[in-house]
XYZ file of C-alpha atoms in Angstrom:
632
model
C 109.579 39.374 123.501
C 109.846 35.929 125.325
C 108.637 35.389 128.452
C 109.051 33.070 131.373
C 106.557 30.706 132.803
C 104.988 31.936 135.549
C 105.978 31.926 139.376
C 105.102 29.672 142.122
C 103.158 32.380 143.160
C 101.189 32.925 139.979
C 101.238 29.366 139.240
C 98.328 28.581 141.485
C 96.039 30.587 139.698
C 96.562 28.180 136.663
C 93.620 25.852 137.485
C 92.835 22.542 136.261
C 89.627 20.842 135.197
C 87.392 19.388 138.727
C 87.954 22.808 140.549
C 85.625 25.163 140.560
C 85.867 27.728 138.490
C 82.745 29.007 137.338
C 81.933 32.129 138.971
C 78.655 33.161 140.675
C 77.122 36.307 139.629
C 78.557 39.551 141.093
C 77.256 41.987 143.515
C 75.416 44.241 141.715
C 75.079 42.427 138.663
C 78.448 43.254 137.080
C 78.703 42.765 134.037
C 82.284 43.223 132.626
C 84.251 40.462 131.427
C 85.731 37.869 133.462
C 88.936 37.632 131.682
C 90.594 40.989 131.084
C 94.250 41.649 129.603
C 96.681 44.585 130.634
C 100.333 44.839 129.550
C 100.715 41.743 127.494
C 99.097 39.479 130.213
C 96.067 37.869 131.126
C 93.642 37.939 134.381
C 90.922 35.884 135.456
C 88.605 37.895 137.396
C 91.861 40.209 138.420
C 94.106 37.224 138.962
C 97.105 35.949 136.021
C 95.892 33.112 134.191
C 95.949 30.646 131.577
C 93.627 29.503 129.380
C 94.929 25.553 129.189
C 91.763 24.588 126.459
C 90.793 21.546 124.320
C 88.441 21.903 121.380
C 85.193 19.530 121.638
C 82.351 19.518 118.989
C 79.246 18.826 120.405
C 77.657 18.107 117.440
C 80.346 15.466 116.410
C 79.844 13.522 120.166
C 76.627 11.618 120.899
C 74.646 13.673 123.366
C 74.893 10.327 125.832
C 78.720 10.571 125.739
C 78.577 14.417 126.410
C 79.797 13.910 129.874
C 82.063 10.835 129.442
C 84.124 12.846 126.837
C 84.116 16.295 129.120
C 85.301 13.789 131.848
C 88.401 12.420 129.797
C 89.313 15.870 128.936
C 89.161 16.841 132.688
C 91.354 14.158 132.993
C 94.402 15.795 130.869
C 94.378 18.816 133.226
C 92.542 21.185 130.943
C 90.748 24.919 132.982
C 88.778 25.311 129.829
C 86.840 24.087 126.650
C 85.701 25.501 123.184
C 83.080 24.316 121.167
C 81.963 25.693 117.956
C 77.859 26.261 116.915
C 77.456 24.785 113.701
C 74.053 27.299 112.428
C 73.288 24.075 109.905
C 72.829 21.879 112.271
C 70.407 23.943 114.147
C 68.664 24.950 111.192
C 68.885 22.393 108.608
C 66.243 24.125 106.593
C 64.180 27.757 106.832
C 62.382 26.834 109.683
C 62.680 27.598 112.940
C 66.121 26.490 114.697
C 66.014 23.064 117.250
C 68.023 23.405 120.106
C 66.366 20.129 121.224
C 68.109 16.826 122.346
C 71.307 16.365 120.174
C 71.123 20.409 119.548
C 70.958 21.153 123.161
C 73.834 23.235 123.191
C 72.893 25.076 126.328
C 73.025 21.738 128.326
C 75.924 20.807 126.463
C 77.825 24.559 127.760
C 75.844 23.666 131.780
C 77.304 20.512 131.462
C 81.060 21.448 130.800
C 80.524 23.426 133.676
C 79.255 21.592 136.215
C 82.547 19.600 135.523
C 84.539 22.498 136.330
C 85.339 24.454 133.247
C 85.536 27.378 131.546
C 83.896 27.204 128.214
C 84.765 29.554 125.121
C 81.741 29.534 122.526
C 82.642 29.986 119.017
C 79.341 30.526 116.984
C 80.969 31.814 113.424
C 78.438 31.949 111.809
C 80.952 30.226 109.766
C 83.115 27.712 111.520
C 84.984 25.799 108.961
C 85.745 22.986 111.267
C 85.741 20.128 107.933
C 81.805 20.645 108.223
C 79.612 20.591 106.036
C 79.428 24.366 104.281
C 81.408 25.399 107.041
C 77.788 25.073 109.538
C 76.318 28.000 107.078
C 73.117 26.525 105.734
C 72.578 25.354 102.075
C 69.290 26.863 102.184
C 71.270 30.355 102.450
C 74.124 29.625 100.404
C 72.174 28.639 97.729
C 70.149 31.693 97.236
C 71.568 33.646 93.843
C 73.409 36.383 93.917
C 74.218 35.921 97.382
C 78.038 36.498 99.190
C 78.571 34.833 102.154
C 81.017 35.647 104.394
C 80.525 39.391 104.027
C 78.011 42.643 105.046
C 75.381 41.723 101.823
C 72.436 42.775 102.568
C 71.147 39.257 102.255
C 73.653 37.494 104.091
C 73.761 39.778 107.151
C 69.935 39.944 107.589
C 70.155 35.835 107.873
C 72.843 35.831 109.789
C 71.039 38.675 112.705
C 67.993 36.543 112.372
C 69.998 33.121 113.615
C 71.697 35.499 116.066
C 68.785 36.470 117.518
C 67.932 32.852 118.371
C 71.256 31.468 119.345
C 73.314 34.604 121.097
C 70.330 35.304 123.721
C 70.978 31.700 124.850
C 74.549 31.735 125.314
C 74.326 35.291 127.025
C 72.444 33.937 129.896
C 75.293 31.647 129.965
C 78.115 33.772 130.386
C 80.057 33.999 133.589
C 78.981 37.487 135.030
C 75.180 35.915 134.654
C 76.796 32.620 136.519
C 77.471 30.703 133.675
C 80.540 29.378 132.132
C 81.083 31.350 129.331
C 84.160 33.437 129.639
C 84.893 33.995 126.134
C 83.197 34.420 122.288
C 85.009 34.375 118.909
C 84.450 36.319 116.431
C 83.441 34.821 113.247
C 86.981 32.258 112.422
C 89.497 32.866 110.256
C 88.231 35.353 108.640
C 91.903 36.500 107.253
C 92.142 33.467 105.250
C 88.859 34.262 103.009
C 88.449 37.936 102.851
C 88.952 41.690 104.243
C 85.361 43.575 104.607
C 86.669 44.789 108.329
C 82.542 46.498 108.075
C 81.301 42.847 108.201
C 83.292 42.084 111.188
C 82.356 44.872 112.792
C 78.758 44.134 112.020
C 79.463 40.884 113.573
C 81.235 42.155 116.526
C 77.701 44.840 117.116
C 75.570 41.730 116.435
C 76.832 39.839 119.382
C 76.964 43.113 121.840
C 73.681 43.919 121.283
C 72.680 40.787 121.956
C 73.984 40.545 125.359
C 78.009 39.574 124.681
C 79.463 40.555 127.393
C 82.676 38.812 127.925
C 85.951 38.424 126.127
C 85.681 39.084 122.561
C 88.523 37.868 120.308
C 89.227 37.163 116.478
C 91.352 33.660 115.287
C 93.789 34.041 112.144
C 96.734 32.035 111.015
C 100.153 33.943 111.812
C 100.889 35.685 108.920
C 100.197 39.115 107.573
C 97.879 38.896 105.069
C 95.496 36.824 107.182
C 96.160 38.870 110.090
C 95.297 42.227 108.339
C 92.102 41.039 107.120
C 90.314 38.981 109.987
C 91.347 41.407 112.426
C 89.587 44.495 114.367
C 90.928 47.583 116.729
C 89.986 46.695 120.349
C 89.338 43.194 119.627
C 91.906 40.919 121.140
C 93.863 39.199 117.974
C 94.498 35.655 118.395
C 96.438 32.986 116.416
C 95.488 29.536 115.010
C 98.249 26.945 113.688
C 100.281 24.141 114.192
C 104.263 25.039 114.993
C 106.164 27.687 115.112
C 104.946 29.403 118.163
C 107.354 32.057 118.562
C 107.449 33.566 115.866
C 103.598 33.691 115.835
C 103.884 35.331 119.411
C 106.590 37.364 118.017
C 104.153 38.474 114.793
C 101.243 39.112 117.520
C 102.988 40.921 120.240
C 104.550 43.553 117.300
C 101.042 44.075 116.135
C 99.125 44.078 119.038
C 101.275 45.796 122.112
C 100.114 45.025 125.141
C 97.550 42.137 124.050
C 98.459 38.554 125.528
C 99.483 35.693 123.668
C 96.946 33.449 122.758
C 97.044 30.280 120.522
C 93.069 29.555 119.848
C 93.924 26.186 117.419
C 96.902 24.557 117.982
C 96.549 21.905 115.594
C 97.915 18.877 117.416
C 96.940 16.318 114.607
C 95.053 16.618 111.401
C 92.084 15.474 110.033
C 91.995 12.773 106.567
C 90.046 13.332 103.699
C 89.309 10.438 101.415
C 91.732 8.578 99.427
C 94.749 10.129 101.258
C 96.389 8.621 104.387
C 95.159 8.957 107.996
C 97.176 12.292 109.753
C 99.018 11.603 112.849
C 101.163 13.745 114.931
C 104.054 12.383 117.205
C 103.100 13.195 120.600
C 106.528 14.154 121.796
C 106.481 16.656 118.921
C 102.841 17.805 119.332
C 103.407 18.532 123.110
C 106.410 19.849 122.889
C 104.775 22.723 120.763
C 102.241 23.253 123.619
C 105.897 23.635 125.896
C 106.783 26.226 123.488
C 103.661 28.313 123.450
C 103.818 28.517 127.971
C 107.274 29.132 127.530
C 106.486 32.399 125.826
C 104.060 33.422 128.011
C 100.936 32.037 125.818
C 97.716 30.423 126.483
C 96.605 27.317 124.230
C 93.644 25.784 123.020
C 94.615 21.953 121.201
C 92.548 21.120 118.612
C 90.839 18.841 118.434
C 91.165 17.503 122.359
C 88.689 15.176 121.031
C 87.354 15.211 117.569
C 84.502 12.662 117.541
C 82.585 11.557 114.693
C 81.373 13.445 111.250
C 78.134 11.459 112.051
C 75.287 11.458 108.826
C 76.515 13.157 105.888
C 77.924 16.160 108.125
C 81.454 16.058 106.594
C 82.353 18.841 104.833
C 85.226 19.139 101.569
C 87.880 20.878 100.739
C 89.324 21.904 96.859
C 92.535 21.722 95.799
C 92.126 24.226 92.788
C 91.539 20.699 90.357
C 89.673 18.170 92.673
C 86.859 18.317 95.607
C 88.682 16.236 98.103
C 85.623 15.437 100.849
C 86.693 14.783 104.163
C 86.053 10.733 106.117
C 83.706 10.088 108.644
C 85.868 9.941 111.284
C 87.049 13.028 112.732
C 89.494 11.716 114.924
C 92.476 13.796 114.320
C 95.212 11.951 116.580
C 93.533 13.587 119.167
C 94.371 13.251 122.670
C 91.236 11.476 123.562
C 90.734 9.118 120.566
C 87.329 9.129 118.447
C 85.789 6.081 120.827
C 87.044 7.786 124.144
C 90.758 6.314 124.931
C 93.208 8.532 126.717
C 96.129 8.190 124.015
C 99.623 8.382 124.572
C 99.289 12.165 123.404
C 97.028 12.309 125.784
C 99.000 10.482 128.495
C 102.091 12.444 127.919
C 99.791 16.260 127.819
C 98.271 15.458 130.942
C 101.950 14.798 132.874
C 102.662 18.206 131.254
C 99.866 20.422 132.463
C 100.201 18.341 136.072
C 103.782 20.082 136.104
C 102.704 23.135 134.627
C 100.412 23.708 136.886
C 100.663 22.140 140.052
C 97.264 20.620 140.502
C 96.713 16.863 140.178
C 94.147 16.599 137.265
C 90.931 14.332 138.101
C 91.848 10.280 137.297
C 91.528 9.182 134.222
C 88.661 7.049 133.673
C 88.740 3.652 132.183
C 88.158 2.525 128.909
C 84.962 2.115 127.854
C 83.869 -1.626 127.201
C 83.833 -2.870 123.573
C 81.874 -5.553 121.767
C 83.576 -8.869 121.387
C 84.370 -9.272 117.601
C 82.724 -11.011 115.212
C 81.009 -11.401 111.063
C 77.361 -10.973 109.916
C 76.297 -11.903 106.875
C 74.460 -9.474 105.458
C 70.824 -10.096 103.003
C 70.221 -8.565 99.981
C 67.059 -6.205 100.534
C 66.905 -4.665 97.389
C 68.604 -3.591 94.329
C 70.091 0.118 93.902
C 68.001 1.484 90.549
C 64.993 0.640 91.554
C 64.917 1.264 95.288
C 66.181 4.580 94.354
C 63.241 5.046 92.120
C 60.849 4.050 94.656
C 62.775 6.261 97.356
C 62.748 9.420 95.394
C 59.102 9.680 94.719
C 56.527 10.310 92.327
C 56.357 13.824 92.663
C 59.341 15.325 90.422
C 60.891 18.573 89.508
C 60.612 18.817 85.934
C 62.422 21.246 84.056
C 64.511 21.989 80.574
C 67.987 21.101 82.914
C 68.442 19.076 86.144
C 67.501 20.731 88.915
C 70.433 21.583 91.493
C 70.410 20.648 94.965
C 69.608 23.637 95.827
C 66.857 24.545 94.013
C 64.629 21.441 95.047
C 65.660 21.980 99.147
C 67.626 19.275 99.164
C 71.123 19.719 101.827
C 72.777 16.587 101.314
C 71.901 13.212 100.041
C 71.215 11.613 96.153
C 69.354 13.209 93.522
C 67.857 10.428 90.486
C 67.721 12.469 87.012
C 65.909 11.090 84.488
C 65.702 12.002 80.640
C 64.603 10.134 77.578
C 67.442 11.219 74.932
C 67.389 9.834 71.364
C 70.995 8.020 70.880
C 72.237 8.208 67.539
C 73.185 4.889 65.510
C 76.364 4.179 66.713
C 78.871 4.631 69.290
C 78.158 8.221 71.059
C 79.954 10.418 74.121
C 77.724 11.372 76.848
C 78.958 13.778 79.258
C 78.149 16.403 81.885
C 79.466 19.706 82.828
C 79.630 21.205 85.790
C 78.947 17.599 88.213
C 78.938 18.247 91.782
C 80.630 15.861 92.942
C 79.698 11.976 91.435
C 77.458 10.353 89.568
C 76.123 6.676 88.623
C 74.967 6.336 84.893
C 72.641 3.699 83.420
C 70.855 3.623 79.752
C 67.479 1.776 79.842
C 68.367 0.184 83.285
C 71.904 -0.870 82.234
C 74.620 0.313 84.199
C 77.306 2.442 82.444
C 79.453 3.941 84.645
C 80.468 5.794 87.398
C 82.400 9.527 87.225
C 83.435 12.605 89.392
C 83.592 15.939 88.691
C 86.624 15.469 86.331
C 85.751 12.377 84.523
C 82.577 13.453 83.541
C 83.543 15.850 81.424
C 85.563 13.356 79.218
C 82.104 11.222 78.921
C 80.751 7.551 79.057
C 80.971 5.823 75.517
C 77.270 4.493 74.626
C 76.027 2.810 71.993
C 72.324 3.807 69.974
C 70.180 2.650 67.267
C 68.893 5.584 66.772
C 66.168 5.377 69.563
C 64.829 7.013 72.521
C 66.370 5.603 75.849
C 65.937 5.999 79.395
C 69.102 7.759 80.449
C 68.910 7.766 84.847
C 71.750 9.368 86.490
C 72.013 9.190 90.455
C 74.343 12.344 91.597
C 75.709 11.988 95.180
C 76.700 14.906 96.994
C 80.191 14.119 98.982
C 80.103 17.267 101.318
C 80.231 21.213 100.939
C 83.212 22.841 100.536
C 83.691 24.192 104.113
C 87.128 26.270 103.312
C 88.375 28.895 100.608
C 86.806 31.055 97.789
C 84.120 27.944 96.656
C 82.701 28.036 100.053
C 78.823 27.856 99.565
C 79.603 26.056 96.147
C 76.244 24.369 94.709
C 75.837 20.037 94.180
C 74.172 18.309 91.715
C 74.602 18.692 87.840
C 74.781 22.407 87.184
C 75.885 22.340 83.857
C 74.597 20.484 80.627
C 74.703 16.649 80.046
C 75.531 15.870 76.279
C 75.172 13.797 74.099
C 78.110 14.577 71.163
C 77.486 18.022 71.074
C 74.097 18.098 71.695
C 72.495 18.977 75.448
C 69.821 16.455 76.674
C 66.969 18.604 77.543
C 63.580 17.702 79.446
C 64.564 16.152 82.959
C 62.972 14.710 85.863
C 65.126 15.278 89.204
C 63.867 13.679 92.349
C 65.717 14.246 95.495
C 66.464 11.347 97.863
C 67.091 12.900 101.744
C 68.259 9.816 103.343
C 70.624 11.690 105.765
C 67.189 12.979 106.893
C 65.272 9.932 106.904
C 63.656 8.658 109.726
C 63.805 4.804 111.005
C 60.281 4.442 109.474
C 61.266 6.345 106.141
C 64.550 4.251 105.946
C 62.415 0.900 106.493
C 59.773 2.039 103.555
C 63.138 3.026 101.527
C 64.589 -0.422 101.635
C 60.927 -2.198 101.239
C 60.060 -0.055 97.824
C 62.682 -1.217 95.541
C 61.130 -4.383 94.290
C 62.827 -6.940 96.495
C 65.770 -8.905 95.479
C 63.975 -11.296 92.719
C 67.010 -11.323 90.143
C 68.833 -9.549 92.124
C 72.677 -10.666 90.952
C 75.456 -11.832 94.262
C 77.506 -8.449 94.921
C 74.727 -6.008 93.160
C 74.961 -2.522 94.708
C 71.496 -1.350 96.668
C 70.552 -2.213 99.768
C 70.961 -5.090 102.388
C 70.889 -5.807 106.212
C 72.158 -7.569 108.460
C 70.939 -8.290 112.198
C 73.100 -8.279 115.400
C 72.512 -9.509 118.772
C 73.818 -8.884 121.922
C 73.403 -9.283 125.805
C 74.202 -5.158 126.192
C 75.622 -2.161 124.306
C 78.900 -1.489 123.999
C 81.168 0.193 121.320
C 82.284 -1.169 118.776
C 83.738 -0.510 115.122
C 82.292 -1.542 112.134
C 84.249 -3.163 108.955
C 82.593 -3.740 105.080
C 85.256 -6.063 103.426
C 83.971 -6.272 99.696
C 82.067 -3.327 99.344
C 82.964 -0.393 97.303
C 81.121 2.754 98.810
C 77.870 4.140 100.020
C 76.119 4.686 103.640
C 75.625 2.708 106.845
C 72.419 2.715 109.607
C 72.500 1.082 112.212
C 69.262 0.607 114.242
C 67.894 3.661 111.877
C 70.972 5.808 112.822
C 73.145 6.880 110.205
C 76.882 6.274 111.459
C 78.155 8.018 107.791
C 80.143 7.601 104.555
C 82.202 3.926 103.631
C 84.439 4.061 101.030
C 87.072 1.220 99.818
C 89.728 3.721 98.702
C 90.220 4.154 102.671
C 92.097 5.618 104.455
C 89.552 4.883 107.225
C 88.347 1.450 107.050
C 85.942 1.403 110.248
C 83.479 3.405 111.386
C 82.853 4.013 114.820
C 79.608 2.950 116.629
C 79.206 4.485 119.838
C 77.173 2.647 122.598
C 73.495 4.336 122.788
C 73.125 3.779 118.966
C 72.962 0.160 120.131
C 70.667 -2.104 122.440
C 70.451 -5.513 124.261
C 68.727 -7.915 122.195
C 68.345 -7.341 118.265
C 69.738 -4.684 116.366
C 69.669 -4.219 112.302
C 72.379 -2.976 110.494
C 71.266 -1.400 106.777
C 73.773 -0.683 104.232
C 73.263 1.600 100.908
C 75.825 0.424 98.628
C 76.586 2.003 95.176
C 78.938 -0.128 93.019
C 79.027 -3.806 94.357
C 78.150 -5.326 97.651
C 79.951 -7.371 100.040
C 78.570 -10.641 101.431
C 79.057 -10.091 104.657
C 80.193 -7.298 107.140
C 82.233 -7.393 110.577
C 82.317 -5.871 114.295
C 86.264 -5.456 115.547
C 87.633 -4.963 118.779
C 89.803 -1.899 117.549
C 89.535 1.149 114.857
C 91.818 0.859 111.797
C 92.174 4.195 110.230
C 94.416 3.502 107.388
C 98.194 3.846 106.898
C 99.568 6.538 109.035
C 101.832 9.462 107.626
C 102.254 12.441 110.126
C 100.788 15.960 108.900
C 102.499 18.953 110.691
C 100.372 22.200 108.971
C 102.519 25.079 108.923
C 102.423 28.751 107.614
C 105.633 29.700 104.900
C-alpha cells in the first residue's frame, strides 16, 4: 500500500552526508546487522531510516579524485554510497588479485566514511555496470565448457577462490567491526539472466562464511519473471529501474510482506554506446521519480550519482540480437555530479530535495574544479600503423591451423595481428571471415583493403590474384565484452574461418598486442619500433604525438578533429576509445594524469590521422536525446 513520508519526529533520523554516522563497534562485539527491517519498514541500529544513496565506481574515478567526488556527493545530501567490485580489475589475469593504489578498495570504502557515510558494497561477482565482461575475468570466461553465472563446478570454485581474497577485506569493514559497511548485494540482477536459486544460495553461504554480517539483499528489475529468478527466501528483495515506482513498490510489497521498499538503481540518466546519441534525463523528471519512491515509503539509491570515466579499454558492450553495440568512454550518464566533477542542475535541484526531505543542511557544495585554458597541438607522425603493429606484437607467435582467439593466447583486451600467406587465385576473389569479434583491418602484401565488423565480414573484401602467394595481415580489435544478456562471457578475435571463395586460409600466425596493459616504457618502445615515418603518407593511420605544456595541472577535455578511431595516452596513461561516429567527441582528462611543465600526448589511430588535436574548456558529448528505461 502507499505510505506517507515520515514524521517530524522520524524525520531526524534521516541523516545527511558530513554527520556521523558510522558506528563504533558494540559492547560485546555484536555482531548483527546494523540495518534491520520489521513490518514493511526500515531501522538503523533500532531507529526508522532511509537509505538516501548515490552509486560511485571507484574504479571509473582516479584514485586522486576519490575524495573530491565523495565530497560533491556529500554535497547533494546523500546518508549513503554504493560501489560495485569489479573481480577483473583486481585480477586482470590468474595471478594473485592487487588491491594496490587504484585497486585500493578498502581505502576507497575508509574514505567514504570518514566523510560521513554509509557505504553498501556490491561485489557480484558479476556486476554488469557497462564493464567490461560484466568485472568477471576473461581468463575465466574463456575456459571451455564453462557457465558463468551459475553453481558449475568450475565457475563456483573461481568465484570462492576471489571471495576468499576480497570478502575478508570488506568484513573487517562492516559497521558492527566499526566500519562503514551496512549493507552487501547479492550477486545483481540475477532475474534478468537466469534462475539456478542453488547458485544464489551458494553465493549467499559464500559471503556468510566469510564474515557477512550485515544486510544482505538481492537487485531485480520489477517484473515477475526477473523477480522469480534473482530472488531468495529471507533475503530482502530489492528493485532496480528507472520510473514507475509504485507499481514496483506495489509488485514488492505483494511479494515480500513485511519487507521495506527499496529502490537499489534508480536509473536517473543512461549511459551511450557508440554511434547512438548521448542519454540525458530532464532533471525535473528524474527527481521527481526520487519524490515518488519517499512518497511511498521507499529508500533510493540514483545511479549513477557520478559515473566517471570507462578509463583504458574497460568499457564493456551490449548485443542487440544482430549487432555488438560497445559502450563510449565516457560514463557520464547525466549524472548529478558530471564526469569532470560539476554539481549539475540535476544535481542542484536533488540536493534542494533531500535538504527538505530531510531537514539537515547538506555540506556546501564545493567549487568547480579549474580547467585548462583552450587551445590546438599539432600532432607528429611517429610511425605508421602496419608496421608498428608488427614490431609491437612480437616475434614470438602463436602458430596454429586457425587464428588463435583472444582467449586462448591470454590476451583481455587490446589488438591481435594475424598473419597467413594464402595463394589468390587469378582474378577477382571474396575473402571473408566468420565468426569476427568485433572489427578488423585487412591488407594483402602491405596494401590496405579494408575495414569490417562482425556483419560485414561475412559478406567479404573483393581482392584481386595472379595466382600467387600473398601476405594476407589482419589486425582484429576487440571493442569490449558483452557485459549483459545470454552472450555474456562471449569470446574476441576471429573464431571462425577466413575464406578465400570457398576455401579456408589455413596456417596462421596471431600475435597479441596488450596496449591497454602497456606500460609508459612499453608504449615508448611501441611507437619507436615501427620504422619511423620515412614515406609515411599526410593522414596515414599509426601513431603520432603531440607535446603540451603548462604552468600546472588542471582538467581538461581532449578533441581529435580529423581522425577516424583508435586510442589516446596521455603522459603514458590511457584516457580510452575515440571514435568519429560520436556521440562523444571529447574525452575527459582528469588533473593527476597531467603535470607542470611538458606532457606528451600519443595517439593510435586506425584509418586516417588528423593533423592536429585540441584541449577545450568544456565536454561535448554529442547530440542529446533523453532515455527514460522502463519495464512493459
Amino acid at each position: 500500500m502507499t505510505r506517507p513520508a515520515p514524521s517530524d519526529t522520524t524525520t531526524a533520523t534521516v541523516i545527511a552526508a558530513g554527520e556521523p554516522v558510522a558506528s563504533a563497534a558494540r559492547p560485546g562485539r555484536d555482531l548483527s546487522p546494523i540495518l534491520t527491517f520489521r513490518d514493511g519498514e526500515l531501522f538503523r541500529d533500532g531507529a526508522p531510516h532511509r537509505v538516501l544513496s548515490g552509486s560511485i565506481h571507484y574504479f571509473r574515478v582516479h584514485p586522486e579524485l576519490w575524495r573530491d567526488r565523495l565530497e560533491r556527493l556529500a554535497a547533494l545530501g546523500l546518508n549513503t554510497v554504493d560501489t560495485y567490485i569489479a573481480w577483473n580489475f583486481h585480477q586482470r589475469g590468474q595471478d594473485a588479485a592487487d588491491f594496490s593504489g587504484w585497486r585500493d578498495v578498502e581505502r576507497f570504502i575508509e574514505l567514504a566514511g570518514e566523510l560521513g557515510f554509509d557505504v553498501i558494497v556490491r561485489p557480484g561477482p558479476y556486476i554488469c555496470a557497462e564493464w567490461d565482461n560484466g568485472g568477471l575475468p576473461s581468463w575465466l570466461t574463456g575456459v571451455p565448457g564453462l557457465r558463468p553465472r551459475s553453481s558449475d563446478a568450475q565457475y563456483m570454485a573461481a568465484v570462492e577462490e576471489w571471495f576468499d581474497e576480497l570478502i575478508p577485506r570488506l568484513a573487517a569493514l562492516q559497521a558492527s567491526r566499526g566500519g562503514p559497511i551496512v549493507a552487501v548485494q547479492l550477486e545483481n540482477e540475477f532475474g534478468s539472466y537466469g534462475d539456478d536459486s542453488g547458485y544464489l544460495s551458494r553465493l549467499r553461504d559464500a559471503l556468510v562464511q566469510r564474515g557477512v554480517t550485515e544486510l544482505l539483499y538481492t537487485a531485480d528489475g520489477p517484473t515477475e519473471l526477473m523477480l522469480d529468478g534473482g530472488t531468495l527466501p529471507e533475503v530482502l528483495a530489492t528493485a532496480t529501474f528507472g520510473s514507475r515506482a509504485r507499481e514496483a513498490a506495489e509488485l514488492l510489497r505483494s511479494r515480500r510482506d513485511g519487507e521495506p521498499f527499496l529502490c537499489a538503481e534508480y536509473w536517473n540518466g543512461w549511459f551511450d554506446h557508440w554511434g547512438e546519441h548521448h542519454h540525458v534525463r530532464e532533471p525535473r523528471g528524474s527527481v521527481g521519480v526520487i519524490d515518488e519512491i519517499l512518497e511511498v515509503g521507499g529508500s533510493v539509491s540514483i545511479y549513477m550519482a557520478h559515473g566517471g570515466t570507462n578509463f583504458g579499454l574497460w568499457s564493456g558492450a551490449n548485443h542487440d540480437g544482430r549487432v555488438l553495440q560497445p559502450t563510449v568512454t565516457s560514463y557520464d550518464s547525466d549524472a548529478p555530479v558530471s564526469e569532470h566533477g560539476d554539481i549539475t542542475e540535476k544535481g542542484r535541484m536533488l540536493r534542494q530535495r533531500l535538504e527538505a526531505f530531510t531537514g539537515v543542511v547538506p555540506p556546501a557544495v564545493p567549487e568547480d574544479r579549474p580547467v585548462l585554458a583552450a587551445r590546438r597541438l599539432f600532432t607528429t607522425p611517429a610511425a605508421a600503423l602496419l608496421p608498428a603493429m608488427r614490431a609491437a606484437g612480437g616475434d614470438e607467435a602463436s602458430v596454429s591451423v586457425s587464428p588463435a582467439s583472444f582467449e586462448s593466447l591470454g590476451l583481455d583486451a587490446g589488438l591481435v595481428l594475424y598473419e597467413a600467406t594464402p595463394i589468390l587465385p587469378n582474378g577477382a576473389s571474396t575473402l571473408s571471415i566468420r565468426g569476427l569479434h568485433d572489427r578488423a583491418l585487412v591488407w594483402v602484401d602491405g596494401r590496405f583493403v579494408g575495414a569490417v565488423d562482425t556483419v560485414s565480414a561475412a559478406a567479404g573484401l573483393e581482392l584481386s590474384g595472379h595466382g600467387e602467394r600473398v601476405r594476407l595481415e589482419v589486425l582484429v580489435e576487440n571493442q569490449g565484452r558483452i557485459n549483459y544478456g545470454p552472450l555474456l562471457g562471449q569470446g574476441k578475435g576471429i573464431l571462425g574461418a577466413v575464406q578465400v571463395d570457398r576455401r579456408i586460409v589455413q596456417g596462421w600466425r596471431s600475435r597479441p598486442i596488450a596496449l591497454a596493459e602497456w606500460t609508459s616504457a612499453e608504449l615508448e618502445a611501441a611507437v619507436a619500433g615501427g620504422e619511423g615515418v620515412e614515406g609515411v603518407e599526410p593522414g596515414a593511420a599509426g601513431f603520432s604525438t603531440a607535446v603540451l605544456e603548462i604552468d600546472a595541472a588542471a582538467d581538461t577535455f581532449l578533441a581529435l578533429p580529423g581522425f577516424v578511431k583508435g586510442f589516446v595516452w596521455v603522459n603514458g596513461f590511457l584516457l580510452g576509445r575515440y571514435w568519429e561516429i560520436g556521440p562523444q567527441v571529447t574525452l575527459y582528462v582528469p588533473s593527476p594524469v597531467l603535470r607542470a611543465g611538458v606532457n606528451t600526448v600519443t595517439v593510435l589511430e586506425l584509418e586516417r590521422s588528423g593533423e592536429a588535436i585540441e584541449l577545450r574548456e568544456v565536454p561535448e558529448l554529442g547530440p542529446a536525446e533523453e532515455y527514460i528505461e522502463s519495464f512493459g
